[in-house]
Coordinates of C-alpha atoms in Angstrom, one line a residue:
Chain A
M35 CA -1.0 7.9 33.6
L36 CA 1.1 5.1 32.3
T37 CA 2.9 5.6 29.0
F38 CA 4.6 2.7 27.3
V39 CA 7.5 4.1 25.2
G40 CA 9.3 1.9 22.7
L41 CA 13.1 2.4 22.5
G42 CA 13.4 1.0 19.0
L43 CA 16.1 -1.3 17.7
Y44 CA 19.5 -0.7 19.2
D45 CA 20.9 2.7 20.2
P46 CA 19.6 5.3 22.6
E47 CA 19.0 7.5 19.5
D48 CA 16.4 4.9 18.1
I49 CA 13.7 6.5 20.3
T50 CA 11.2 8.9 18.6
L51 CA 10.9 12.6 19.3
K52 CA 7.5 11.8 20.8
G53 CA 9.0 9.2 23.1
L54 CA 11.7 11.7 24.3
E55 CA 9.0 14.3 24.9
A56 CA 7.1 11.7 27.1
I57 CA 10.2 11.1 29.1
R58 CA 10.8 14.8 29.7
E59 CA 7.2 15.3 30.8
A60 CA 7.2 12.3 33.1
D61 CA 7.3 12.3 36.9
V62 CA 9.0 8.9 37.0
V63 CA 10.8 6.9 34.3
Y64 CA 11.3 3.2 34.4
A65 CA 13.0 0.8 31.9
E66 CA 13.1 -2.9 31.5
F67 CA 15.4 -5.1 29.4
Y68 CA 14.0 -8.6 29.8
T69 CA 11.2 -8.8 27.2
S70 CA 13.4 -7.4 24.4
P71 CA 17.2 -7.1 23.9
A72 CA 19.0 -4.0 25.3
G73 CA 21.2 -3.6 22.3
A74 CA 23.8 -0.9 22.9
R75 CA 21.6 0.6 25.7
T76 CA 22.4 0.6 29.4
I77 CA 20.5 2.6 32.0
E78 CA 23.6 5.0 32.2
K79 CA 23.6 5.6 28.5
L80 CA 19.8 6.2 28.4
E81 CA 20.1 8.6 31.4
E82 CA 22.8 10.5 29.6
A83 CA 21.1 10.6 26.3
Y84 CA 17.7 11.6 27.7
G85 CA 18.8 13.8 30.6
R86 CA 16.6 12.0 33.2
R87 CA 17.0 9.6 36.1
I88 CA 15.8 6.2 35.0
S89 CA 15.2 3.1 37.2
L90 CA 15.6 -0.5 35.9
L91 CA 12.6 -2.7 36.7
A92 CA 13.1 -6.4 37.3
R93 CA 10.7 -9.0 35.9
E94 CA 9.0 -9.4 39.3
E95 CA 8.3 -5.7 39.5
L96 CA 6.4 -5.7 36.2
E97 CA 4.5 -8.8 37.0
E98 CA 3.3 -9.9 40.5
G99 CA 4.9 -6.8 42.1
A100 CA 3.3 -4.2 39.8
E101 CA 0.3 -3.4 42.0
R102 CA 2.6 -2.2 44.9
G103 CA 5.0 -0.3 42.6
I104 CA 4.5 1.0 39.1
L105 CA 0.7 0.8 39.0
E106 CA 0.2 2.4 42.4
L107 CA 2.5 5.2 41.3
A108 CA 0.7 5.7 37.9
K109 CA -2.6 6.4 39.7
S110 CA -1.3 9.9 40.7
K111 CA 1.9 10.4 38.7
K112 CA 3.0 10.5 35.0
V113 CA 4.9 7.2 34.7
V114 CA 6.9 6.2 31.6
L115 CA 8.0 2.6 31.0
L116 CA 10.8 2.2 28.4
S117 CA 11.4 -1.1 26.6
G118 CA 13.3 -2.2 23.5
G119 CA 11.6 -2.5 20.1
D120 CA 7.9 -1.5 19.8
A121 CA 6.4 -0.7 23.2
M122 CA 3.7 -3.3 23.1
I123 CA 4.9 -6.5 21.5
A124 CA 5.5 -8.4 24.8
T125 CA 2.4 -10.0 26.4
T126 CA 3.8 -8.7 29.8
H127 CA 3.1 -5.2 28.6
V128 CA -0.4 -6.0 27.3
D129 CA -1.1 -7.6 30.6
L130 CA 0.2 -4.6 32.5
R131 CA -1.8 -2.2 30.4
L132 CA -5.0 -4.2 31.1
R133 CA -4.3 -4.1 34.8
A134 CA -3.8 -0.3 34.6
I135 CA -7.1 0.1 32.7
E136 CA -8.9 -2.0 35.4
R137 CA -7.6 0.5 38.0
G138 CA -8.8 3.5 36.0
I139 CA -5.3 4.5 35.0
E140 CA -5.0 6.3 31.7
T141 CA -2.6 4.5 29.3
R142 CA -0.8 5.6 26.2
I143 CA 1.6 3.9 23.7
V144 CA 4.5 5.6 21.9
H145 CA 5.5 3.1 19.2
A146 CA 9.0 2.6 17.8
A147 CA 10.7 0.3 15.3
S148 CA 10.5 -3.4 15.9
I149 CA 12.6 -6.2 14.5
A150 CA 9.2 -7.7 13.5
S151 CA 8.9 -5.2 10.7
A152 CA 12.5 -4.1 10.2
A153 CA 13.9 -7.6 9.4
A154 CA 12.2 -7.9 6.0
G155 CA 13.4 -4.6 4.7
L156 CA 17.0 -5.1 6.1
C157 CA 17.5 -8.0 3.7
G158 CA 15.1 -6.9 0.9
L159 CA 12.4 -9.6 1.5
Q160 CA 8.8 -8.6 1.0
N161 CA 6.9 -8.0 4.2
Y162 CA 3.6 -9.5 3.1
K163 CA 5.3 -12.8 2.2
F164 CA 6.1 -13.7 5.8
G165 CA 3.9 -16.3 7.6
K166 CA 3.6 -16.8 11.3
S167 CA 6.8 -16.1 13.3
A168 CA 8.2 -18.2 16.2
T169 CA 10.9 -18.0 18.9
V170 CA 13.8 -20.4 19.3
S171 CA 14.5 -21.0 23.0
P172 CA 17.1 -23.1 24.8
P173 CA 16.0 -26.6 25.8
Y174 CA 13.6 -26.6 28.8
K175 CA 14.3 -29.5 31.2
G176 CA 16.2 -31.2 28.4
V177 CA 13.4 -30.9 25.9
V178 CA 13.8 -29.0 22.6
S179 CA 10.6 -27.4 21.4
H180 CA 9.4 -28.5 18.0
V181 CA 7.2 -25.4 17.6
P182 CA 9.7 -23.2 15.6
Y183 CA 10.5 -26.1 13.2
E184 CA 6.8 -26.8 12.7
T185 CA 6.2 -23.2 12.0
I186 CA 9.0 -23.2 9.3
E187 CA 7.5 -26.3 7.7
D188 CA 4.0 -24.9 7.7
N189 CA 5.1 -21.6 6.2
S190 CA 7.4 -23.2 3.7
E191 CA 4.6 -25.4 2.3
R192 CA 2.8 -22.2 1.4
G193 CA 5.9 -20.6 0.0
L194 CA 6.2 -18.1 2.9
H195 CA 9.2 -16.8 4.8
T196 CA 9.6 -17.4 8.6
L197 CA 11.0 -14.9 11.0
L198 CA 12.6 -16.6 14.0
Y199 CA 13.3 -14.6 17.1
L200 CA 16.1 -16.0 19.3
D201 CA 16.0 -16.1 23.0
I202 CA 17.8 -13.0 24.5
G203 CA 21.5 -13.6 24.1
M204 CA 21.2 -16.6 21.9
R205 CA 23.3 -16.8 18.7
I206 CA 22.4 -17.9 15.2
A207 CA 24.7 -20.9 15.3
D208 CA 23.1 -22.1 18.5
A209 CA 19.6 -21.7 17.1
L210 CA 20.6 -23.6 13.9
E211 CA 22.0 -26.4 16.0
L212 CA 18.7 -26.8 17.9
L213 CA 16.7 -26.6 14.7
E214 CA 18.9 -29.2 13.0
L215 CA 18.4 -31.5 16.0
V216 CA 14.6 -31.3 15.5
E217 CA 15.0 -31.8 11.8
R218 CA 16.9 -35.0 12.4
E219 CA 14.4 -36.2 14.9
R220 CA 11.5 -35.6 12.5
G221 CA 13.3 -36.8 9.4
G222 CA 12.5 -33.4 7.8
E223 CA 14.5 -31.5 5.2
V224 CA 13.1 -28.0 4.9
L225 CA 16.1 -26.5 6.7
K226 CA 18.6 -28.4 4.5
R227 CA 17.1 -27.0 1.3
S228 CA 16.1 -23.5 2.4
L229 CA 18.1 -20.3 2.0
L230 CA 18.6 -18.7 5.4
V231 CA 19.3 -15.2 6.4
G232 CA 21.0 -14.2 9.6
I233 CA 20.7 -10.7 11.0
A234 CA 22.8 -9.4 13.9
R235 CA 22.5 -6.0 15.7
A236 CA 19.7 -4.7 13.4
G237 CA 19.5 -0.9 13.6
S238 CA 23.1 -0.5 14.6
D239 CA 25.9 0.9 12.4
D240 CA 27.6 -2.5 12.3
A241 CA 24.5 -4.6 11.6
V242 CA 25.4 -7.8 9.8
V243 CA 23.0 -9.4 7.2
K244 CA 24.1 -12.6 5.6
A245 CA 22.2 -15.1 3.5
D246 CA 23.4 -18.6 2.9
Y247 CA 22.6 -22.3 3.2
I248 CA 22.8 -23.9 6.6
T249 CA 26.2 -25.6 6.3
S250 CA 27.9 -22.3 5.5
L251 CA 25.8 -20.1 7.8
K252 CA 26.5 -22.2 10.9
G253 CA 30.2 -21.2 10.7
Y254 CA 29.6 -17.5 9.8
E255 CA 30.8 -15.0 12.4
F256 CA 27.9 -12.6 13.2
G257 CA 29.5 -11.0 16.2
D258 CA 27.5 -10.0 19.3
P259 CA 23.7 -10.5 19.7
P260 CA 20.9 -9.6 19.3
H261 CA 20.5 -12.1 16.4
V262 CA 17.4 -13.1 14.4
L263 CA 17.1 -15.7 11.7
I264 CA 14.9 -15.9 8.6
V265 CA 14.0 -19.1 6.7
T266 CA 13.0 -18.0 3.2
G267 CA 10.2 -19.6 1.3
D268 CA 9.6 -19.0 -2.5
L269 CA 11.6 -16.1 -3.7
H270 CA 10.4 -13.4 -6.1
F271 CA 13.2 -12.3 -8.5
V272 CA 13.6 -8.9 -6.8
E273 CA 14.0 -10.7 -3.5
R274 CA 16.6 -13.0 -5.0
E275 CA 18.5 -10.0 -6.4
A276 CA 18.3 -8.3 -3.0
L277 CA 19.6 -11.3 -1.1
I278 CA 22.6 -11.5 -3.4
K279 CA 23.4 -7.7 -3.4
I280 CA 22.4 -6.8 0.1
A281 CA 22.8 -10.1 2.1
H282 CA 25.7 -11.5 0.1
A283 CA 23.9 -14.8 -0.8
P284 CA 25.7 -17.2 -3.1
G285 CA 25.2 -16.0 -6.7
S286 CA 23.9 -19.5 -7.6
I287 CA 20.6 -19.1 -5.7
Chain B
M190 CA 25.3 8.3 0.1
L191 CA 21.5 7.5 0.1
T192 CA 19.9 7.2 3.5
F193 CA 16.3 5.8 3.8
V194 CA 14.7 7.4 6.9
G195 CA 11.4 6.1 8.2
L196 CA 9.0 8.7 9.4
G197 CA 7.0 6.3 11.6
L198 CA 3.3 6.1 12.1
Y199 CA 1.5 9.5 12.0
D200 CA 3.0 12.8 13.3
P201 CA 6.3 14.6 12.4
E202 CA 7.4 13.7 15.9
D203 CA 7.2 9.9 15.1
I204 CA 10.7 10.1 13.6
T205 CA 13.7 8.8 15.6
L206 CA 16.5 11.0 17.0
K207 CA 18.8 9.1 14.6
G208 CA 16.5 10.0 11.7
L209 CA 16.5 13.7 12.6
E210 CA 20.3 13.6 12.9
A211 CA 20.5 12.1 9.3
I212 CA 18.3 15.0 8.0
R213 CA 20.4 17.6 9.7
E214 CA 23.6 16.2 8.2
A215 CA 22.1 15.7 4.7
D216 CA 22.9 17.9 1.7
V217 CA 19.5 17.2 0.2
V218 CA 16.3 15.9 1.7
Y219 CA 13.4 14.3 -0.2
A220 CA 10.1 12.8 1.0
E221 CA 7.5 10.7 -0.7
F222 CA 4.0 9.9 0.4
Y223 CA 2.7 7.4 -2.2
T224 CA 4.0 4.1 -0.8
S225 CA 2.7 4.8 2.7
P226 CA 0.1 7.1 4.2
A227 CA 1.1 10.7 5.1
G228 CA -0.9 10.7 8.3
A229 CA -0.8 14.3 9.8
R230 CA 2.4 15.0 7.8
T231 CA 2.7 17.6 5.0
I232 CA 6.0 18.9 3.5
E233 CA 5.4 22.2 5.3
K234 CA 4.9 20.5 8.7
L235 CA 8.0 18.4 8.2
E236 CA 10.1 21.4 7.2
E237 CA 8.9 23.3 10.2
A238 CA 9.5 20.3 12.6
Y239 CA 13.0 19.4 11.2
G240 CA 14.3 22.8 10.2
R241 CA 15.2 21.8 6.7
R242 CA 14.0 22.4 3.1
I243 CA 12.3 19.1 1.9
S244 CA 11.3 18.3 -1.6
L245 CA 8.4 16.0 -2.4
L246 CA 9.2 13.3 -4.9
A247 CA 6.5 12.0 -7.3
R248 CA 6.3 8.3 -8.1
E249 CA 8.0 8.7 -11.5
E250 CA 11.0 10.4 -9.8
L251 CA 11.5 7.3 -7.5
E252 CA 11.0 4.8 -10.3
E253 CA 12.0 5.3 -13.9
G254 CA 13.3 8.9 -13.3
A255 CA 15.6 8.0 -10.4
E256 CA 18.7 7.7 -12.5
R257 CA 18.6 11.3 -13.6
G258 CA 17.6 12.6 -10.2
I259 CA 18.0 11.2 -6.8
L260 CA 20.5 8.5 -7.7
E261 CA 22.7 10.8 -9.7
L262 CA 22.7 13.3 -6.8
A263 CA 23.5 10.5 -4.2
K264 CA 26.8 9.7 -6.1
S265 CA 28.4 12.9 -4.7
K266 CA 26.0 14.2 -2.0
K267 CA 24.4 13.0 1.2
V268 CA 20.8 12.4 0.2
V269 CA 18.0 11.5 2.6
L270 CA 14.7 10.0 1.5
L271 CA 11.9 10.2 4.0
S272 CA 8.8 7.9 3.9
G273 CA 6.0 6.9 6.2
G274 CA 6.3 3.9 8.5
D275 CA 9.5 1.8 8.4
A276 CA 11.9 3.1 5.7
M277 CA 12.1 -0.2 3.8
I278 CA 8.7 -1.9 3.6
A279 CA 7.8 -0.8 0.1
T280 CA 9.3 -2.8 -2.8
T281 CA 10.0 0.5 -4.6
H282 CA 12.5 1.4 -1.9
V283 CA 14.2 -2.0 -2.0
D284 CA 14.4 -1.6 -5.8
L285 CA 15.9 1.9 -5.4
R286 CA 18.4 0.6 -2.9
L287 CA 19.5 -2.1 -5.3
R288 CA 20.0 0.4 -8.1
A289 CA 22.0 2.6 -5.7
I290 CA 24.3 -0.4 -4.7
E291 CA 24.8 -1.2 -8.5
R292 CA 26.1 2.4 -9.0
G293 CA 28.5 2.1 -6.0
I294 CA 26.4 4.4 -3.8
E295 CA 26.6 3.7 -0.1
T296 CA 23.1 3.1 1.4
R297 CA 21.9 3.3 5.0
I298 CA 18.5 2.6 6.6
V299 CA 17.1 4.4 9.7
H300 CA 14.1 2.4 10.8
A301 CA 10.9 3.6 12.4
A302 CA 7.6 2.2 13.7
S303 CA 5.5 0.4 11.1
I304 CA 1.8 -0.4 11.3
A305 CA 3.0 -4.0 10.5
S306 CA 4.2 -4.4 14.0
A307 CA 2.2 -1.6 15.8
A308 CA -1.2 -3.0 14.9
A309 CA -1.0 -6.1 17.1
G310 CA 0.0 -4.2 20.3
L311 CA -2.5 -1.5 19.7
C312 CA -5.4 -3.9 20.2
G313 CA -3.6 -6.4 22.5
L314 CA -3.3 -9.3 20.0
Q315 CA -0.1 -11.4 20.1
N316 CA 2.3 -10.6 17.3
Y317 CA 3.4 -14.2 16.7
K318 CA -0.2 -15.3 16.1
F319 CA -0.4 -13.3 12.8
G320 CA -0.2 -15.2 9.5
K321 CA 0.5 -13.7 6.1
S322 CA -0.8 -10.1 5.6
A323 CA -2.5 -8.7 2.5
T324 CA -3.7 -5.4 1.0
V325 CA -7.3 -4.6 0.0
S326 CA -7.3 -2.5 -3.1
P327 CA -10.2 -0.9 -5.1
P328 CA -11.5 -3.0 -8.1
Y329 CA -9.1 -3.0 -11.0
K330 CA -10.9 -2.8 -14.4
G331 CA -14.0 -3.9 -12.6
V332 CA -12.4 -7.0 -11.0
V333 CA -12.2 -7.4 -7.3
S334 CA -9.1 -9.3 -6.2
H335 CA -9.8 -12.5 -4.2
V336 CA -6.3 -12.5 -2.7
P337 CA -7.1 -10.8 0.6
Y338 CA -10.0 -13.1 1.2
E339 CA -8.0 -16.2 0.4
T340 CA -5.3 -15.0 2.8
I341 CA -7.9 -14.6 5.6
E342 CA -9.3 -18.1 4.9
D343 CA -5.9 -19.6 4.8
N344 CA -4.8 -18.0 8.1
S345 CA -8.2 -18.6 9.8
E346 CA -7.9 -22.4 9.1
R347 CA -4.7 -22.3 11.1
G348 CA -6.2 -20.2 13.9
L349 CA -4.1 -17.2 12.9
H350 CA -5.0 -13.5 12.7
T351 CA -4.7 -11.5 9.4
L352 CA -3.6 -7.9 9.1
L353 CA -5.1 -6.2 6.1
Y354 CA -3.6 -3.0 4.8
L355 CA -6.0 -0.8 3.0
D356 CA -5.2 1.1 -0.2
I357 CA -4.1 4.7 0.7
G358 CA -7.2 6.7 1.6
M359 CA -9.5 3.6 1.7
R360 CA -11.9 3.3 4.6
I361 CA -12.7 0.2 6.7
A362 CA -16.4 0.2 5.5
D363 CA -15.2 0.2 1.9
A364 CA -12.8 -2.6 2.5
L365 CA -15.5 -4.7 4.3
E366 CA -17.9 -4.2 1.4
L367 CA -15.3 -5.5 -1.1
L368 CA -14.5 -8.5 1.2
E369 CA -18.2 -9.3 1.6
L370 CA -18.7 -9.2 -2.1
V371 CA -15.9 -11.8 -2.5
E372 CA -17.4 -13.9 0.4
R373 CA -20.8 -14.0 -1.4
E374 CA -19.2 -14.9 -4.7
R375 CA -17.2 -17.8 -3.1
G376 CA -20.0 -18.9 -0.7
G377 CA -17.6 -18.5 2.2
E378 CA -18.3 -17.6 5.8
V379 CA -15.1 -16.8 7.5
L380 CA -15.9 -13.0 7.5
K381 CA -19.4 -13.6 8.9
R382 CA -18.1 -15.5 11.9
S383 CA -14.8 -13.8 12.7
L384 CA -14.3 -11.0 15.2
L385 CA -12.8 -8.0 13.3
V386 CA -10.7 -5.1 14.6
G387 CA -10.6 -1.8 12.8
I388 CA -7.7 0.7 13.6
A389 CA -7.7 4.3 12.4
R390 CA -4.9 6.8 12.7
A391 CA -2.5 4.5 14.6
G392 CA 0.2 6.4 16.4
S393 CA -1.9 9.6 16.7
D394 CA -3.5 11.0 19.8
D395 CA -6.9 10.3 18.5
A396 CA -6.3 6.7 17.2
V397 CA -9.5 4.6 17.2
V398 CA -9.4 0.9 17.9
K399 CA -12.7 -1.0 17.7
A400 CA -13.5 -4.7 17.7
D401 CA -16.8 -6.1 16.6
Y402 CA -18.5 -8.4 14.1
I403 CA -18.9 -7.3 10.5
T404 CA -22.5 -6.1 10.7
S405 CA -21.8 -3.6 13.5
L406 CA -18.3 -2.7 12.3
K407 CA -19.5 -1.7 8.9
G408 CA -21.5 1.2 10.4
Y409 CA -18.9 2.3 12.9
E410 CA -17.5 5.8 12.4
F411 CA -13.7 5.5 12.4
G412 CA -13.0 9.1 11.2
D413 CA -10.3 9.9 8.7
P414 CA -7.8 7.4 7.3
P415 CA -5.3 5.8 7.5
H416 CA -7.3 2.7 8.4
V417 CA -6.2 -1.0 8.8
L418 CA -8.3 -4.0 9.5
I419 CA -7.5 -7.2 11.4
V420 CA -9.5 -10.5 11.1
T421 CA -8.9 -12.4 14.2
G422 CA -8.3 -16.2 14.3
D423 CA -8.3 -18.2 17.5
L424 CA -8.2 -16.0 20.6
H425 CA -6.1 -16.7 23.7
F426 CA -7.9 -15.6 26.9
V427 CA -5.5 -12.6 27.4
E428 CA -6.3 -11.5 23.8
R429 CA -10.0 -11.8 24.4
E430 CA -9.7 -9.7 27.6
A431 CA -7.6 -7.1 25.7
L432 CA -10.1 -6.9 22.8
I433 CA -12.9 -6.2 25.3
K434 CA -11.1 -3.7 27.5
I435 CA -8.9 -2.0 24.9
A436 CA -10.9 -2.4 21.6
H437 CA -14.4 -2.3 23.2
A438 CA -15.4 -5.7 21.7
P439 CA -18.8 -7.0 22.8
G440 CA -18.6 -8.7 26.2
S441 CA -20.1 -11.8 24.7
I442 CA -17.1 -12.8 22.6

C-alpha cells in the first residue's frame, strides 16, 4: 500500500488530520522535498511534530531507483510518501502511482492545500479568472525559455490572470529579470503594463503579499522563498479593492 | 480577529492541524455550507470531531447581516469561520475579509485542499495544462448559460483541459445534459469529440474517477455529489496512460 500524503503549504502543522493518521498507521514513512518547496519543514521538524521516524528520499530513489526501494517495500508494507503542497501535483508522483498500480500495489491520496489554489484567495483574486499557469526556471545552457512569457500574453489577451511558479529557491526579482529579458527580445509590453502580485511564504505567519507594477516590485523585499508571482489580467472591482486593501497595491490602479 | 479556516475536501478529518488549533483557541466558531459542498460534514460531526460548539451561518448572515453579527463579534473576540475546500475561494469570503479590514479587524487564513487543485492529480492530468475554469448552473429563468461551453471551446482550441464545477448538489449527468443542449444550439462539437472525466466525492474513501466519452459517461453511476467534470484537451502520453489506469478510460483513447 502506497499513500501519497500532501504536507500543505509551509509548516508541519499544514498537514491534515487524515494525513497524520496515515503517518501513524504506516510501517515506513518517506518524505521528498525536490518537487515542491520545503517551506519551514525539515525532516527533524516533521519527525518531532508527527512522532515518527521519517526518511528523506532523493530524486533518484523516486525515479529510476523506485523499483528497488519504495515500490518493492509497498508490496508488503504500508508506505507513506510525504511531499509539500497537494500530494499529486508533480508528474513524478503520478508516474510513481502508475508504476505502483502496474505492480498491483494499492494506492491512496491524502490531499492538502496547494499554492495552485491558495494564491488567488491570498490576494483576493477570483479563482475562475486564472488561465493556464507556467513555471519560471533559470536559463538552461544559456537559453531563457519563452514559455512563461507566451503564457502571460495568451492569458492577458483573454483578460485572464497568470500564476507563475518559480523554480525552487528562485526569488521574484530574479524571475522578473528573466521575464523582462524575454519581453525585450520579443518587443512585447504585457509585463510593463500589467499589475503584478508577488507572494512569499504562503501559508506561513509571515506571508508577504504585495501588488505593484514591475519597476516598483523588482525592488520590493519579499524575504525568503518560496515565492510565486501573479500577472493580473482584467480586474473586477472587488478584485481591485482587494488588491489595494490586502496586497497594498497603489491606490491609482 | 476573524480567522477563515478551510475544511478541505470531504471529511471532518480533512482539516489541517493548524485549522484545528485555530478552532480550539477561538471564542466563537461558525461554519457555512453554501459556498462549497458539505461533503460528509454536518455541524454535529464537526462538533464531535473538533470538540467545540459550532454555529451554522445562513447566507444572509455572511452577506448583508454580517455587520450586526460575525463582524461585530470579531471586533473583540477570536472568531473562526469554517467552510469547505480552501478558506478563500468564494467571493463572499473575500468580500467579508475586506469588510473586516475596513473595520480594523485583524484577519487570518488557514488554507486547506481545494478541488481546484486536487482534481488534476486525482485523475493524473497535469495541473499546468488547465485553462480557465467555469461553473455549470441550473437554468436561470429558463435560460441556460453558454459561459461554461464557451470556456471549454476556448480552452480546447489551445489544447487545454477545463475543470467544471457543478452547482451544489448537481450531478454529472445533469451538467452533461445542459452542456449538450448548448452544443446543439451552437452547432458545436467539442463535447462530442473530447474525452471527459467525472469525479465524485473527491477526498473521500469512496471517491469515483471515471473517464469516457459523453455517450457512455452520461449513463455512468457516480453516486452522491459533490461532482466535478473535466473536459480534456490535448493529452500527453503520461496523461493518457494515467486516464486509462487510474480513471478507467477506454483503452482506445
